[in-house]
Amino acid sequence: TAYGVFMSVWPMMLIIFWRRRCAVLGYKWGVLQHDRMHGVYRHEQSRVQFHGTRRLDDVTREWVLWYPSWKRRLTHALITAPIVLVGVVSIVLTTIFLFRARDAYLRGMLARGHSLHPGRFDGRAFAGEHMRDMRWWLFMLSYPCVHGLLIPLLYALFKAIASWLTDLENHRTEPQYIHHLTLKVFSFKFFTVFTSLYYYAFLDKGSDSEFGMLRVAMSLGSLMTVGQLSQMLLRIWVPQVLHHWRSYWRHVRIKREESEVAMQVNRRSM
């Protein structure tokens, strides 16, 4: 517990003290910009994708792009928040459905094998013959593996949707854009990673402690291994395959064009 509290507080305090150190050095060196214009530091350039109406600034007497903040807040309330909420709730319900389906089947195996009540696990009973049953291990690992395969696919889809939503909000500077994009992606990844732990901590309270720890270990192990492999597949192997595929067909097309040009030259020479 003490280690967890330390790891939670230390990164936050490190960022705060580092910002203070940067501010002190910037003030000493004379490079700290205090003046702000429309909520943006002057040295921060507007994004190329930023759009708005041109109007004359009352202070600087320069023509600037202006976008009303109420439109951005309206986009947050009516479009961004509902879509992010639907995405988070969908992944939570999908995870709960997968683990409940697996636990229900394992309860059925336990009830058929040991004539116990199907609503309660018994870790000692499973430590015997069921632990040596391949069907038991199949259903123990298959649902977390499916969950681990779905997470990178849903994350890629949600990241694309989050980028579209952030573009729709029309932020002026790149730091503002990255900040709001990070909030959306973090909300999804937070519930994605910890939903299985929340399920076993709060929703599945009628399980034997030993077998519950085994299920948590199997779920996290399958999620980490299959999730990492699927991410490698999506980020490394799939782009490589597509690159080689396109290179092959580009090479075939060039060879075909060269042969056609050679045939035309031969016909003209004849």
Short mmCIF file of C-alpha atoms in Angstrom, two decimals:
data_model
loop_
_atom_site.label_atom_id
_atom_site.label_comp_id
_atom_site.label_asym_id
_atom_site.label_seq_id
_atom_site.Cartn_x
_atom_site.Cartn_y
_atom_site.Cartn_z
CA THR A 1 0.00 0.00 0.00
CA ALA A 2 2.78 2.41 0.92
CA TYR A 3 4.59 1.63 -2.34
CA GLY A 4 1.40 2.22 -4.34
CA VAL A 5 0.80 5.57 -2.64
CA PHE A 6 4.43 6.57 -3.25
CA MET A 7 4.23 5.64 -6.94
CA SER A 8 0.99 7.64 -7.26
CA VAL A 9 2.32 10.78 -5.59
CA TRP A 10 5.92 10.80 -6.83
CA PRO A 11 5.28 11.30 -10.60
CA MET A 12 2.81 14.12 -9.88
CA MET A 13 5.20 15.91 -7.53
CA LEU A 14 8.07 15.42 -9.97
CA ILE A 15 6.12 17.18 -12.73
CA ILE A 16 5.10 20.02 -10.42
CA PHE A 17 8.64 20.66 -9.14
CA TRP A 18 10.08 20.34 -12.65
CA ARG A 19 7.67 23.01 -13.91
CA ARG A 20 8.69 25.28 -11.05
CA ARG A 21 12.35 24.70 -11.88
CA CYS A 22 11.73 25.51 -15.54
CA ALA A 23 9.86 28.69 -14.58
CA VAL A 24 12.71 29.81 -12.32
CA LEU A 25 15.33 29.21 -15.00
CA GLY A 26 13.17 30.89 -17.64
CA TYR A 27 12.77 33.95 -15.42
CA LYS A 28 16.53 34.13 -14.76
CA TRP A 29 17.39 33.75 -18.42
CA GLY A 30 14.76 36.27 -19.53
CA VAL A 31 12.92 33.89 -21.85
CA LEU A 32 9.71 33.46 -19.85
CA GLN A 33 6.69 34.84 -21.71
CA HIS A 34 4.13 36.34 -19.35
CA ASP A 35 1.86 38.06 -21.85
CA ARG A 36 -1.02 36.00 -23.18
CA MET A 37 -3.35 36.62 -26.05
CA HIS A 38 -6.72 34.85 -26.24
CA GLY A 39 -5.57 32.37 -23.61
CA VAL A 40 -2.50 31.37 -25.67
CA TYR A 41 1.15 32.23 -25.13
CA ARG A 42 2.52 34.38 -27.91
CA HIS A 43 5.34 31.98 -28.74
CA GLU A 44 2.81 29.20 -29.35
CA GLN A 45 1.86 29.12 -33.00
CA SER A 46 -1.64 28.34 -34.15
CA ARG A 47 -2.26 24.96 -35.72
CA VAL A 48 -2.54 24.79 -39.49
CA GLN A 49 -5.86 22.95 -39.10
CA PHE A 50 -7.28 25.71 -36.87
CA HIS A 51 -10.06 27.63 -38.60
CA GLY A 52 -12.24 30.56 -37.66
CA THR A 53 -13.31 34.04 -38.68
CA ARG A 54 -10.77 36.82 -39.23
CA ARG A 55 -11.21 39.85 -37.03
CA LEU A 56 -9.13 42.76 -35.77
CA ASP A 57 -7.69 42.31 -32.29
CA ASP A 58 -8.52 45.23 -29.99
CA VAL A 59 -5.17 45.09 -28.16
CA THR A 60 -2.54 44.27 -30.78
CA ARG A 61 -4.46 45.74 -33.72
CA GLU A 62 -3.61 42.64 -35.74
CA TRP A 63 -5.86 40.42 -37.81
CA VAL A 64 -6.30 37.09 -36.04
CA LEU A 65 -8.44 33.99 -36.44
CA TRP A 66 -11.21 33.86 -33.86
CA TYR A 67 -13.31 30.86 -32.89
CA PRO A 68 -16.02 31.25 -30.22
CA SER A 69 -15.43 29.19 -27.11
CA TRP A 70 -19.14 28.41 -26.72
CA LYS A 71 -19.02 26.36 -29.91
CA ARG A 72 -16.18 24.27 -28.50
CA ARG A 73 -18.02 23.75 -25.22
CA LEU A 74 -21.15 22.80 -27.14
CA THR A 75 -19.14 20.25 -29.12
CA HIS A 76 -17.77 18.84 -25.86
CA ALA A 77 -21.21 18.49 -24.32
CA LEU A 78 -23.23 17.21 -27.28
CA ILE A 79 -20.74 15.19 -29.33
CA THR A 80 -17.47 14.42 -27.54
CA ALA A 81 -18.77 13.43 -24.10
CA PRO A 82 -21.55 11.09 -25.34
CA ILE A 83 -19.26 9.30 -27.82
CA VAL A 84 -16.47 8.83 -25.25
CA LEU A 85 -19.00 7.64 -22.66
CA VAL A 86 -20.50 5.14 -25.10
CA GLY A 87 -17.03 3.83 -25.98
CA VAL A 88 -15.99 3.39 -22.35
CA VAL A 89 -19.29 1.78 -21.34
CA SER A 90 -19.12 -0.56 -24.34
CA ILE A 91 -15.67 -1.88 -23.46
CA VAL A 92 -16.67 -2.28 -19.79
CA LEU A 93 -19.81 -4.24 -20.68
CA THR A 94 -17.90 -6.36 -23.20
CA THR A 95 -15.28 -7.25 -20.60
CA ILE A 96 -17.91 -8.08 -17.97
CA PHE A 97 -19.82 -10.23 -20.46
CA LEU A 98 -16.69 -12.21 -21.42
CA PHE A 99 -15.62 -12.92 -17.85
CA ARG A 100 -19.15 -13.69 -16.67
CA ALA A 101 -19.63 -16.14 -19.54
CA ARG A 102 -16.39 -17.88 -18.67
CA ASP A 103 -17.19 -18.05 -14.95
CA ALA A 104 -20.69 -19.35 -15.66
CA TYR A 105 -19.28 -22.23 -17.73
CA LEU A 106 -16.70 -23.04 -15.06
CA ARG A 107 -19.43 -23.04 -12.42
CA GLY A 108 -21.33 -25.52 -14.56
CA MET A 109 -18.27 -27.77 -14.79
CA LEU A 110 -17.81 -27.60 -11.05
CA ALA A 111 -21.46 -28.42 -10.37
CA ARG A 112 -21.45 -31.38 -12.76
CA GLY A 113 -18.16 -32.73 -11.49
CA HIS A 114 -18.63 -32.37 -7.74
CA SER A 115 -22.41 -31.93 -7.21
CA LEU A 116 -21.88 -28.58 -5.56
CA HIS A 117 -24.07 -25.52 -5.76
CA PRO A 118 -23.51 -23.92 -9.18
CA GLY A 119 -23.37 -20.42 -7.78
CA ARG A 120 -20.23 -20.89 -5.71
CA PHE A 121 -16.68 -21.86 -6.58
CA ASP A 122 -14.56 -24.24 -4.57
CA GLY A 123 -10.83 -23.76 -5.16
CA ARG A 124 -9.82 -26.99 -3.44
CA ALA A 125 -12.13 -29.04 -5.65
CA PHE A 126 -10.61 -27.50 -8.74
CA ALA A 127 -7.12 -28.19 -7.50
CA GLY A 128 -7.71 -31.86 -8.33
CA GLU A 129 -9.06 -33.37 -11.51
CA HIS A 130 -10.37 -30.15 -13.10
CA MET A 131 -6.93 -28.56 -13.02
CA ARG A 132 -5.76 -31.44 -15.23
CA ASP A 133 -8.68 -31.11 -17.62
CA MET A 134 -7.79 -29.45 -20.94
CA ARG A 135 -11.32 -28.14 -21.35
CA TRP A 136 -11.01 -26.29 -18.08
CA TRP A 137 -7.79 -24.60 -19.20
CA LEU A 138 -9.32 -23.89 -22.61
CA PHE A 139 -12.21 -21.94 -21.14
CA MET A 140 -9.99 -20.43 -18.49
CA LEU A 141 -7.68 -18.90 -21.11
CA SER A 142 -9.87 -18.47 -24.19
CA TYR A 143 -12.01 -15.59 -22.93
CA PRO A 144 -9.06 -13.49 -21.68
CA CYS A 145 -7.30 -14.18 -25.00
CA VAL A 146 -10.35 -12.94 -26.91
CA HIS A 147 -10.37 -9.92 -24.63
CA GLY A 148 -6.68 -9.36 -25.32
CA LEU A 149 -7.30 -9.53 -29.08
CA LEU A 150 -10.22 -7.13 -28.94
CA ILE A 151 -8.46 -4.47 -26.87
CA PRO A 152 -5.86 -3.35 -29.50
CA LEU A 153 -8.49 -3.36 -32.25
CA LEU A 154 -10.92 -1.32 -30.16
CA TYR A 155 -8.09 0.98 -29.04
CA ALA A 156 -7.06 1.68 -32.65
CA LEU A 157 -10.70 2.39 -33.53
CA PHE A 158 -11.22 4.60 -30.49
CA LYS A 159 -7.98 6.51 -31.14
CA ALA A 160 -9.14 7.30 -34.68
CA ILE A 161 -12.51 8.46 -33.30
CA ALA A 162 -10.75 10.51 -30.60
CA SER A 163 -8.57 12.21 -33.23
CA TRP A 164 -11.67 13.04 -35.26
CA LEU A 165 -13.43 14.43 -32.19
CA THR A 166 -10.40 16.55 -31.25
CA ASP A 167 -10.22 17.92 -34.80
CA LEU A 168 -13.91 18.72 -34.55
CA GLU A 169 -13.30 20.74 -31.37
CA ASN A 170 -10.94 23.01 -33.36
CA HIS A 171 -8.20 23.79 -30.82
CA ARG A 172 -5.90 26.69 -31.58
CA THR A 173 -2.47 25.36 -30.53
CA GLU A 174 -0.78 21.97 -30.66
CA PRO A 175 -0.41 21.62 -26.83
CA GLN A 176 -4.15 22.18 -26.42
CA TYR A 177 -4.87 19.61 -29.12
CA ILE A 178 -2.56 17.00 -27.58
CA HIS A 179 -3.97 17.65 -24.09
CA HIS A 180 -7.58 16.98 -25.11
CA LEU A 181 -6.62 14.01 -27.26
CA THR A 182 -4.67 12.50 -24.35
CA LEU A 183 -7.66 12.87 -22.02
CA LYS A 184 -9.89 10.92 -24.39
CA VAL A 185 -7.37 8.15 -25.02
CA PHE A 186 -6.44 7.88 -21.32
CA SER A 187 -10.09 7.48 -20.28
CA PHE A 188 -10.43 4.54 -22.66
CA LYS A 189 -7.13 2.86 -21.74
CA PHE A 190 -7.76 3.29 -18.02
CA PHE A 191 -11.01 1.34 -18.09
CA THR A 192 -9.60 -1.12 -20.63
CA VAL A 193 -6.68 -2.14 -18.44
CA PHE A 194 -8.38 -2.19 -15.05
CA THR A 195 -11.88 -3.47 -15.87
CA SER A 196 -10.95 -7.09 -15.15
CA LEU A 197 -9.58 -6.09 -11.74
CA TYR A 198 -12.73 -4.10 -10.97
CA TYR A 199 -14.83 -7.09 -11.99
CA TYR A 200 -13.13 -9.48 -9.58
CA ALA A 201 -12.88 -6.87 -6.83
CA PHE A 202 -16.48 -5.61 -6.80
CA LEU A 203 -18.77 -7.65 -9.08
CA ASP A 204 -17.69 -11.24 -8.43
CA LYS A 205 -17.70 -11.54 -4.64
CA GLY A 206 -18.95 -15.12 -4.27
CA SER A 207 -15.75 -16.83 -5.39
CA ASP A 208 -13.22 -18.79 -3.45
CA SER A 209 -10.17 -16.65 -2.66
CA GLU A 210 -7.59 -19.10 -3.99
CA PHE A 211 -9.43 -19.74 -7.22
CA GLY A 212 -10.22 -16.03 -7.53
CA MET A 213 -6.52 -15.18 -7.46
CA LEU A 214 -5.89 -17.87 -10.07
CA ARG A 215 -8.52 -16.36 -12.34
CA VAL A 216 -7.08 -12.87 -11.89
CA ALA A 217 -3.58 -14.15 -12.69
CA MET A 218 -4.79 -16.03 -15.78
CA SER A 219 -6.80 -13.06 -16.98
CA LEU A 220 -4.00 -10.54 -16.57
CA GLY A 221 -1.39 -12.93 -17.99
CA SER A 222 -3.45 -13.68 -21.08
CA LEU A 223 -4.35 -10.03 -21.51
CA MET A 224 -0.74 -8.88 -21.30
CA THR A 225 0.75 -11.55 -23.55
CA VAL A 226 -1.97 -11.69 -26.18
CA GLY A 227 -2.44 -7.92 -26.02
CA GLN A 228 1.26 -7.27 -26.58
CA LEU A 229 1.45 -9.80 -29.42
CA SER A 230 -1.61 -8.32 -31.11
CA GLN A 231 -0.13 -4.82 -30.80
CA MET A 232 3.09 -6.05 -32.38
CA LEU A 233 1.01 -7.61 -35.13
CA LEU A 234 -0.88 -4.40 -35.81
CA ARG A 235 2.05 -2.00 -35.48
CA ILE A 236 4.95 -4.00 -36.99
CA TRP A 237 3.95 -7.10 -38.90
CA VAL A 238 0.87 -5.78 -40.69
CA PRO A 239 2.70 -2.65 -42.00
CA GLN A 240 5.61 -4.84 -43.12
CA VAL A 241 3.31 -7.22 -44.98
CA LEU A 242 1.50 -4.33 -46.62
CA HIS A 243 4.82 -2.73 -47.57
CA HIS A 244 6.12 -5.92 -49.18
CA TRP A 245 2.79 -6.50 -50.91
CA ARG A 246 2.77 -3.01 -52.40
CA SER A 247 6.44 -3.26 -53.35
CA TYR A 248 5.81 -6.56 -55.11
CA TRP A 249 2.91 -5.23 -57.17
CA ARG A 250 4.83 -2.03 -57.91
CA HIS A 251 7.71 -4.16 -59.20
CA VAL A 252 5.30 -6.24 -61.30
CA ARG A 253 3.71 -3.11 -62.75
CA ILE A 254 7.11 -1.63 -63.63
CA LYS A 255 8.19 -4.86 -65.32
CA ARG A 256 4.94 -4.95 -67.29
CA GLU A 257 5.37 -1.35 -68.41
CA GLU A 258 9.00 -2.01 -69.40
CA SER A 259 7.97 -5.02 -71.46
CA GLU A 260 5.24 -3.01 -73.18
CA VAL A 261 7.68 -0.22 -73.98
CA ALA A 262 10.20 -2.75 -75.35
CA MET A 263 7.53 -4.34 -77.54
CA GLN A 264 6.53 -0.94 -78.92
CA VAL A 265 10.18 -0.11 -79.68
CA ASN A 266 10.63 -3.43 -81.48
CA ARG A 267 7.51 -2.85 -83.56
CA ARG A 268 8.68 0.59 -84.62
CA SER A 269 12.13 -0.72 -85.50
CA MET A 270 10.60 -3.42 -87.69
#
